[in-house]
Coordinates of C-alpha atoms in Angstrom, one line a residue:
M1 CA 0.0 0.0 0.0
K2 CA 2.8 2.4 0.9
Y3 CA 4.6 1.5 -2.4
C4 CA 1.5 2.1 -4.5
T5 CA 1.0 5.4 -2.7
A6 CA 4.6 6.5 -3.4
K7 CA 4.4 5.4 -7.0
K8 CA 1.2 7.1 -7.9
G9 CA 0.6 7.1 -11.6
I10 CA 3.4 4.5 -12.2
V11 CA 1.8 1.3 -10.9
Q12 CA -1.1 0.1 -12.9
A13 CA -2.2 -3.1 -11.1
M14 CA -1.6 -5.2 -8.0
I15 CA -1.7 -8.9 -8.8
A16 CA -2.8 -11.6 -6.2
Y17 CA -3.2 -15.3 -6.6
K18 CA -6.7 -15.1 -5.2
V19 CA -8.9 -12.2 -3.9
D20 CA -9.1 -13.9 -0.5
R21 CA -5.2 -13.6 -0.3
I22 CA -5.8 -9.8 0.0
S23 CA -8.5 -10.0 2.6
R24 CA -11.1 -12.5 3.9
N25 CA -13.3 -9.7 5.2
I26 CA -15.6 -7.9 2.7
A27 CA -15.4 -4.5 4.6
D28 CA -11.6 -4.6 4.7
Y29 CA -11.4 -5.6 1.0
S30 CA -13.6 -2.7 0.0
V31 CA -11.4 -0.2 1.8
I32 CA -8.2 -1.6 0.2
R33 CA -9.8 -1.6 -3.3
G34 CA -11.1 2.0 -2.9
T35 CA -7.7 3.2 -1.6
L36 CA -5.8 1.6 -4.5
K37 CA -8.3 2.9 -7.0
R38 CA -7.6 6.5 -5.9
Y39 CA -4.0 6.0 -6.9
G40 CA -5.0 4.5 -10.3
V41 CA -4.2 0.9 -9.2
E42 CA -6.4 -2.0 -10.2
I43 CA -6.6 -5.4 -8.4
R44 CA -6.0 -8.4 -10.7
S45 CA -6.4 -12.1 -9.6
V46 CA -4.4 -14.9 -11.3
T47 CA -7.1 -17.6 -10.8
E48 CA -10.3 -15.5 -10.9
F49 CA -11.6 -13.3 -13.7
F50 CA -13.5 -10.0 -13.4
E51 CA -13.5 -6.8 -15.4
D52 CA -13.9 -3.2 -14.4
T53 CA -17.5 -3.2 -15.4
P54 CA -20.7 -3.4 -13.4
A55 CA -20.9 -7.1 -13.9
G56 CA -17.2 -7.5 -13.2
R57 CA -17.4 -5.5 -10.0
F58 CA -20.5 -7.6 -8.9
M59 CA -18.5 -10.8 -9.5
E60 CA -15.5 -9.4 -7.6
N61 CA -17.8 -8.7 -4.6
I62 CA -19.2 -12.2 -4.7
I63 CA -15.7 -13.7 -4.8
A64 CA -14.7 -11.5 -1.8
N65 CA -17.8 -12.5 0.1
V66 CA -17.0 -16.2 -0.5
G67 CA -13.7 -15.7 1.5
Q68 CA -15.6 -14.0 4.4
F69 CA -18.3 -16.7 4.3
D70 CA -15.6 -19.4 4.6
N71 CA -14.0 -17.6 7.5
D72 CA -17.3 -17.2 9.3
V73 CA -18.1 -20.9 8.8
R74 CA -14.7 -21.9 10.2
A75 CA -15.1 -19.6 13.2
E76 CA -18.6 -20.9 13.9
R77 CA -17.4 -24.5 13.7
S78 CA -14.5 -23.7 15.9
R79 CA -16.7 -22.0 18.5
G80 CA -19.2 -24.8 18.3
G81 CA -16.4 -27.3 18.9
M82 CA -15.1 -25.4 21.9
L83 CA -18.6 -25.1 23.3
E84 CA -19.2 -28.8 22.8
A85 CA -15.9 -29.6 24.6
T86 CA -16.8 -27.2 27.4
K87 CA -20.1 -29.0 27.9
E88 CA -18.2 -32.2 28.1
G89 CA -16.1 -30.7 30.9
R90 CA -12.9 -30.4 28.8
Y91 CA -10.8 -27.2 28.8
V92 CA -9.3 -26.8 25.3
W93 CA -7.5 -23.4 25.7
K94 CA -3.9 -22.8 27.0
A95 CA -3.6 -24.5 30.4
P96 CA -3.0 -22.1 33.4
L97 CA -0.1 -22.7 35.9
G98 CA -0.5 -26.0 37.7
Y99 CA -2.1 -27.7 34.7
K100 CA -0.8 -28.9 31.3
N101 CA -2.6 -29.5 28.0
E102 CA -3.0 -33.2 27.3
K103 CA -5.1 -35.5 25.0
I104 CA -7.1 -38.2 26.6
S105 CA -8.8 -40.7 24.3
G106 CA -7.9 -38.4 21.4
K107 CA -9.6 -35.4 22.9
S108 CA -7.9 -32.3 24.3
T109 CA -8.2 -31.4 27.9
I110 CA -5.9 -30.4 30.9
I111 CA -4.4 -32.4 33.7
P112 CA -2.5 -31.3 36.9
D113 CA 1.3 -31.0 36.5
I114 CA 4.2 -30.9 39.0
R115 CA 3.3 -27.4 40.1
A116 CA -0.2 -28.3 41.2
P117 CA 0.9 -28.9 44.9
L118 CA 2.4 -25.4 45.0
I119 CA -0.9 -23.9 43.7
K120 CA -2.8 -25.7 46.5
M121 CA -0.2 -24.5 49.0
A122 CA -0.8 -20.9 47.9
F123 CA -4.6 -21.3 48.5
E124 CA -4.0 -22.9 51.9
L125 CA -1.7 -20.0 53.0
V126 CA -4.2 -17.4 52.0
S127 CA -7.0 -19.2 53.9
R128 CA -4.9 -19.1 57.1
Q129 CA -4.8 -15.3 57.0
L130 CA -1.3 -15.2 58.6
Y131 CA 0.4 -13.4 55.8
S132 CA -0.4 -10.8 53.2
T133 CA -1.1 -11.9 49.7
N134 CA 2.2 -10.4 48.4
T135 CA 4.2 -12.2 51.1
I136 CA 2.6 -15.5 50.1
R137 CA 3.5 -14.8 46.5
R138 CA 7.1 -14.4 47.5
M139 CA 7.1 -17.5 49.7
I140 CA 5.6 -19.6 46.9
A141 CA 8.1 -18.3 44.4
K142 CA 10.9 -19.4 46.7
E143 CA 9.3 -22.9 46.7
G144 CA 9.5 -23.0 42.9
L145 CA 6.2 -21.6 41.6
V146 CA 7.3 -19.5 38.7
N147 CA 5.8 -18.6 35.3
K148 CA 6.5 -20.3 32.0
K149 CA 9.6 -18.1 31.6
G150 CA 11.0 -19.1 34.9
M151 CA 10.3 -15.8 36.5
P152 CA 8.4 -15.1 39.8
I153 CA 4.7 -14.5 39.3
S154 CA 3.9 -10.8 39.3
P155 CA 1.5 -9.5 42.0
S156 CA -1.3 -8.9 39.4
N157 CA -0.9 -12.3 37.9
F158 CA -0.9 -14.0 41.3
Y159 CA -4.2 -12.3 42.1
I160 CA -5.6 -13.6 38.9
L161 CA -4.3 -17.1 39.8
I162 CA -6.1 -17.3 43.1
R163 CA -9.3 -16.1 41.5
N164 CA -9.2 -18.7 38.7
S165 CA -12.2 -21.1 39.2
L166 CA -10.4 -23.7 37.0
Y167 CA -8.5 -24.7 40.1
K168 CA -11.7 -25.9 41.8
G169 CA -12.7 -27.8 38.6
V170 CA -15.1 -25.3 37.1
I171 CA -15.0 -23.8 33.6
V172 CA -16.5 -20.3 33.1
K173 CA -16.9 -19.7 29.3
F174 CA -19.5 -18.3 26.9
G175 CA -21.3 -16.6 29.7
N176 CA -22.0 -19.9 31.5
T177 CA -20.4 -22.1 34.2
Y178 CA -19.7 -25.8 33.4
P179 CA -18.3 -28.5 35.7
G180 CA -14.9 -29.7 34.6
A181 CA -14.2 -33.4 33.8
F182 CA -10.5 -32.9 34.9
D183 CA -9.1 -33.2 38.4
P184 CA -9.4 -30.0 40.5
I185 CA -6.3 -28.9 42.3
V186 CA -8.1 -27.1 45.1
P187 CA -11.1 -28.4 47.0
C188 CA -14.2 -26.3 46.3
E189 CA -14.7 -25.3 50.0
L190 CA -11.1 -24.1 50.2
F191 CA -11.4 -22.1 47.0
D192 CA -14.6 -20.4 48.1
R193 CA -13.1 -19.6 51.5
V194 CA -10.2 -17.9 49.8
Q195 CA -12.5 -15.8 47.6
A196 CA -14.4 -14.6 50.7
I197 CA -11.1 -13.6 52.4
I198 CA -10.0 -11.7 49.3
E199 CA -13.4 -9.9 49.1
G200 CA -13.0 -9.0 52.7
R201 CA -9.5 -7.6 52.2
K202 CA -10.7 -5.3 49.5
H203 CA -12.4 -3.1 52.2
S204 CA -10.0 -3.7 55.1
I205 CA -7.4 -1.1 54.2
T206 CA -8.2 2.4 53.1
H207 CA -6.5 5.8 52.9
Y208 CA -3.5 4.1 51.4
L209 CA -1.6 7.1 49.9
H210 CA 2.1 7.6 48.9
E211 CA 2.0 10.9 50.8
N212 CA -0.3 10.3 53.8
P213 CA -0.1 13.0 56.5
D214 CA -1.3 10.4 59.0
F215 CA 1.9 8.5 58.6
P216 CA 5.0 10.8 58.6
L217 CA 7.4 7.9 59.2
R218 CA 6.2 5.9 56.2
G219 CA 9.2 5.1 54.0
F220 CA 11.6 6.7 56.6
F221 CA 11.9 3.7 58.9
K222 CA 13.4 0.5 57.4
N223 CA 14.3 -3.0 58.7
E224 CA 17.8 -4.6 58.6
N225 CA 17.3 -5.7 55.0
G226 CA 16.4 -2.2 53.8
L227 CA 12.6 -2.8 53.5
K228 CA 10.8 0.4 54.1
I229 CA 7.9 0.7 56.5
T230 CA 4.4 1.5 55.3
G231 CA 1.3 2.9 57.0
Y232 CA -2.4 2.3 56.7
W233 CA -5.8 2.5 58.3
A234 CA -7.4 -0.9 59.2
Q235 CA -11.1 -1.2 59.7
G236 CA -12.0 -2.7 63.1
R237 CA -15.5 -3.6 64.3
R238 CA -16.4 -0.1 65.5
M239 CA -13.7 2.2 64.0
K240 CA -10.6 2.4 62.0
Y241 CA -7.1 2.0 63.5
P242 CA -3.8 3.3 62.2
Y243 CA -0.8 0.8 61.8
Y244 CA 2.7 0.7 60.5
S245 CA 4.0 -2.5 58.9
Y246 CA 6.8 -3.9 56.8
K247 CA 4.3 -6.1 55.0
L248 CA 5.9 -9.1 56.6
P249 CA 4.5 -11.6 59.2
G250 CA 4.7 -10.2 62.8
T251 CA 5.6 -6.6 61.8
V252 CA 2.3 -4.8 62.3
I253 CA 2.6 -2.2 65.0
R254 CA 0.2 0.5 66.2
K255 CA 1.0 4.0 64.8
E256 CA 1.2 5.5 68.3
E257 CA 3.8 2.9 69.4
V258 CA 6.1 3.5 66.4
E259 CA 6.0 7.3 66.7
R260 CA 6.6 7.0 70.5
K261 CA 9.7 5.0 69.9
F262 CA 10.9 7.6 67.4
M263 CA 10.3 10.4 69.9
E264 CA 12.2 8.5 72.6
F265 CA 15.1 8.1 70.1
L266 CA 15.0 11.8 69.4
S267 CA 15.1 12.6 73.1
H268 CA 18.6 11.1 73.3
Y269 CA 19.8 14.2 71.5
E270 CA 18.4 16.8 73.9
F271 CA 20.8 19.6 74.7
D272 CA 21.0 20.9 78.3
A273 CA 22.5 24.0 79.9
R274 CA 26.1 22.6 79.8
H275 CA 25.9 22.1 76.0
F276 CA 24.4 25.5 75.3
N277 CA 27.1 27.2 77.5
R278 CA 29.9 25.5 75.7
M279 CA 28.3 26.2 72.3
Q280 CA 27.9 29.9 73.0
F281 CA 31.5 30.1 74.3
H282 CA 32.9 28.5 71.1
L283 CA 30.7 30.5 68.7
R284 CA 31.8 33.8 70.2
T285 CA 35.4 32.7 70.5
Q286 CA 35.8 31.3 67.0
L287 CA 33.5 33.4 64.9
K288 CA 34.1 36.9 66.3
K289 CA 37.6 36.7 64.7
Q290 CA 36.3 35.2 61.5
S291 CA 36.4 38.4 59.4
K292 CA 40.0 39.2 60.4
C293 CA 41.2 35.6 59.9
M294 CA 39.5 35.3 56.5
N295 CA 41.0 38.6 55.3
K296 CA 44.4 37.4 56.3
D297 CA 43.8 34.2 54.4
Y298 CA 42.8 36.0 51.3
E299 CA 45.7 38.4 51.5
N300 CA 48.0 35.4 51.6
I301 CA 46.4 34.0 48.5
E302 CA 46.8 37.3 46.7
L303 CA 50.5 37.2 47.7
K304 CA 50.8 33.7 46.3
I305 CA 49.3 34.8 43.0
S306 CA 51.7 37.7 42.8
A307 CA 54.7 35.4 43.5
I308 CA 53.6 33.0 40.7
N309 CA 53.2 35.8 38.2
K310 CA 56.9 36.8 39.0
K311 CA 57.9 33.2 38.3
I312 CA 56.2 33.4 34.9
D313 CA 58.0 36.7 34.2
S314 CA 61.3 35.1 35.0
L315 CA 60.5 32.2 32.7
I316 CA 59.7 34.6 29.9
A317 CA 63.0 36.3 30.3
L318 CA 64.9 33.0 30.5
Q319 CA 63.3 31.7 27.4
T320 CA 64.0 34.9 25.5
Q321 CA 67.7 34.5 26.3
G322 CA 67.6 30.9 25.1
G323 CA 68.1 29.5 28.6
I324 CA 65.3 26.9 28.3
S325 CA 63.6 25.2 25.4
L326 CA 60.2 26.4 24.1
Y327 CA 58.6 23.0 25.2
T328 CA 59.9 23.3 28.8
F329 CA 58.8 27.0 28.9
S330 CA 55.3 26.1 27.8
E331 CA 54.9 23.3 30.3
R332 CA 56.1 25.4 33.2
V333 CA 53.9 28.4 32.3
K334 CA 50.9 26.1 31.9
K335 CA 51.5 24.7 35.3
H336 CA 51.7 28.1 37.0
E337 CA 48.7 29.4 35.1
T338 CA 46.7 26.4 36.4
E339 CA 47.8 27.3 40.0
I340 CA 46.7 30.9 39.5
E341 CA 43.3 29.8 38.3
E342 CA 42.8 27.5 41.2
L343 CA 43.7 30.3 43.7
K344 CA 41.4 32.8 41.9
D345 CA 38.5 30.3 42.0
F346 CA 39.0 30.1 45.8
L347 CA 38.9 33.9 46.1
K348 CA 35.5 33.8 44.3
T349 CA 34.1 31.7 47.2
R350 CA 34.9 34.5 49.6
D351 CA 32.0 34.8 52.0
D352 CA 32.4 37.4 54.8
K353 CA 29.2 36.3 56.6
D354 CA 28.6 38.1 59.8
Y355 CA 26.8 35.6 62.1
D356 CA 24.3 37.0 64.8
I357 CA 25.5 34.8 67.7
D358 CA 22.7 35.9 70.0
A359 CA 20.0 35.1 67.5
L360 CA 21.6 31.7 66.7
M361 CA 21.8 30.8 70.4
S362 CA 18.2 31.9 71.0
F363 CA 17.0 29.6 68.2
A364 CA 19.3 26.7 69.3
K365 CA 17.9 26.8 72.9
V366 CA 14.4 26.2 71.5
A367 CA 15.2 23.8 68.6
L368 CA 17.7 21.6 70.4
K369 CA 16.4 21.5 74.0
T370 CA 13.5 19.1 73.1
P371 CA 13.9 18.0 69.4
Q372 CA 11.2 15.3 69.9
I373 CA 8.6 17.9 70.9
I374 CA 9.6 20.1 68.0
W375 CA 9.1 17.2 65.6
Q376 CA 5.7 16.2 67.1
K377 CA 4.3 19.8 66.8
C378 CA 5.4 20.3 63.2
P379 CA 3.0 19.9 60.3
Y380 CA 3.4 16.9 58.0
N381 CA 5.6 18.6 55.3
I382 CA 7.9 20.1 57.9
K383 CA 8.2 16.7 59.7
Q384 CA 9.3 15.0 56.5
K385 CA 12.1 17.5 56.0
L386 CA 13.1 17.7 59.7
Q387 CA 13.5 13.9 60.2
V388 CA 15.6 13.6 57.0
F389 CA 17.7 16.6 58.3
D390 CA 18.2 14.9 61.7
F391 CA 18.9 11.4 60.3
P392 CA 20.0 11.6 56.6
E393 CA 20.0 7.8 56.1
G394 CA 16.8 7.1 57.9
I395 CA 16.1 5.0 60.9
I396 CA 16.6 1.2 61.2
F397 CA 13.8 -0.2 63.4
D398 CA 13.3 -3.8 64.4
G399 CA 10.0 -3.3 66.1
K400 CA 11.6 -2.5 69.5
I401 CA 14.8 -0.4 69.0
C402 CA 15.6 2.6 66.8
R403 CA 19.1 3.1 65.5
T404 CA 20.8 4.9 62.6
T405 CA 24.1 5.0 60.7
K406 CA 24.3 8.8 60.4
V407 CA 23.1 11.8 62.4
C408 CA 23.1 15.5 61.5
K409 CA 26.0 17.7 62.4
L410 CA 24.1 19.3 65.3
F411 CA 23.4 16.0 67.0
K412 CA 27.1 15.1 66.4
L413 CA 28.0 18.4 68.1
K414 CA 26.4 17.2 71.3
D415 CA 28.8 14.2 71.4
D416 CA 31.8 16.5 70.8
L417 CA 30.7 18.9 73.5
E418 CA 30.3 16.1 76.0
A419 CA 33.7 14.8 75.1
E420 CA 35.1 18.2 75.8
I421 CA 33.2 18.5 79.1
F422 CA 34.3 15.1 80.1
S423 CA 37.9 15.9 79.4
K424 CA 37.6 19.0 81.6
G425 CA 36.2 16.9 84.5
G426 CA 32.6 17.8 83.9
S427 CA 29.5 15.8 84.9
T428 CA 28.8 12.7 82.8
E429 CA 25.4 11.9 84.3
N430 CA 23.4 12.8 81.2
F431 CA 25.6 11.1 78.6
T432 CA 23.6 9.3 75.9
N433 CA 24.3 5.8 74.7
N434 CA 25.9 7.4 71.6
S435 CA 28.5 9.3 73.5
K436 CA 29.8 6.8 76.1
K437 CA 33.0 6.1 74.1
L438 CA 34.1 9.6 74.2
T439 CA 37.8 9.0 73.5
S440 CA 36.8 7.8 70.0
T441 CA 34.9 10.9 69.0
P442 CA 36.5 11.8 65.6
S443 CA 36.0 15.6 65.7
C444 CA 37.0 16.1 69.3
D445 CA 40.1 18.1 68.3
L446 CA 38.3 19.9 65.5
I447 CA 35.9 21.5 68.0
H448 CA 38.5 24.2 68.7
T449 CA 38.7 25.3 65.1
R450 CA 37.0 28.2 63.4
R451 CA 36.0 26.0 60.4
Y452 CA 34.1 23.6 62.7
W453 CA 32.0 26.4 64.2
E454 CA 31.2 27.9 60.8
F455 CA 29.6 24.6 59.9
V456 CA 27.7 24.5 63.2
A457 CA 26.4 28.1 62.5
N458 CA 25.4 27.2 59.0
E459 CA 23.6 24.1 60.1
L460 CA 21.6 26.1 62.7
L461 CA 20.6 28.4 59.8
R462 CA 19.6 25.4 57.7
L463 CA 17.5 24.0 60.6
K464 CA 15.8 27.4 61.1
N465 CA 14.9 27.6 57.4
I466 CA 13.3 24.1 57.6
L467 CA 11.2 24.9 60.7
E468 CA 10.1 28.1 59.1
G469 CA 9.1 26.4 55.9
K470 CA 11.6 28.4 53.8
K471 CA 13.7 27.0 50.9
E472 CA 16.4 24.8 52.4
V473 CA 20.0 25.7 51.9
P474 CA 22.0 22.8 50.4
D475 CA 23.9 20.7 52.8
Q476 CA 27.7 21.3 53.2
E477 CA 30.0 18.6 52.1
E478 CA 32.0 17.9 55.2
E479 CA 32.1 14.3 56.2
M480 CA 34.3 15.0 59.3
L481 CA 31.2 16.2 61.1
Y482 CA 29.3 13.0 60.5
F483 CA 29.8 9.5 62.0

């Protein structure tokens, strides 16, 4: 068709062995014939004769109708044969998992195969109501129930499987139900019980959203294997109840209990008067000299740039006098120019930020005194950002204990301050579990550096922006302040 369209006016005829080789449907054939005629192409049959005359076109239509009639007769016979087989209790279509196509006494039907026991096991597990349907799907896959390609059954196909009435020996076809003459894999009562359970589950869980304000810890908590927790409302006899779960057996926990555990974990990072006193002392001591120190640093950089330029001038003079080759001259100048560019790039990052120490401390005494209460009172969207700020890699929760692999710089600051207080003979009564091994604190020495307290001040500003709902400032790349 594309060729005839492109060769309009060049192609005179399309030749077929028989008209029914073009189409066995009269409507389709009429469309094809009309399209070709618009491009000046006639249809010619090798074994059939008709002219472009009224009588010839009539004969052509009759020949085309014969092909459709033959198709319709075949389809009717096929449907009749399948209906007759169904009435006899034989399933003549592609066998589902657990069955295989077979001929018995020369007639097609299905019989159970080696996967039939696994199909029955799946129904039995669903009927016990101990695990979720998806968990059962994974369990059965480990036992060897896979699709024809050797892959685990998808969730949607597993749902179709446990709804298939063939497994209880019933064929549903042509709008009717027929008893099968093949062996059922699942007893009828077990199959019906599973269907009742599935129908009940359709209405047991509601309000299941990816971003549900009722479950701020959804996706933030994870188990040892990295599986993220989910949250949902379950319908009880009188009301709905909120739960968190890993969708695994024995992992369903009331929402209040999970969030209480998280708040207890947050309370370990409470700052007290000792911490605030040391923080204020260091902020004032280190940052009040910031501008002077930074100016000195930048002056040193400018002196280095000037010294490198003098080296380049010396090289130019030396090369002019023939003291070094042009290649050596080019390589050395290129090296010095790279050094100058790097130093200039550093100068571009100059940031003479003037921190308001009093304002920072006022905010810190509110935000860090009881972080768990701050989190609890925040709206959903702020909670989401705050908990990621506090624990960048989330929380590992086994149902009883919370732990994490990384905390924010401000929580790490508490450990560093306690290490300093401990080294000065201060009280250790309020030490958290995370700060008992004080001698191993990696940034204990860094706490007396200006750079350390710049990061602390910037993190306080980041936290302030989060709590006020402002656009968050990107985190600073400084792994020494994490553990």
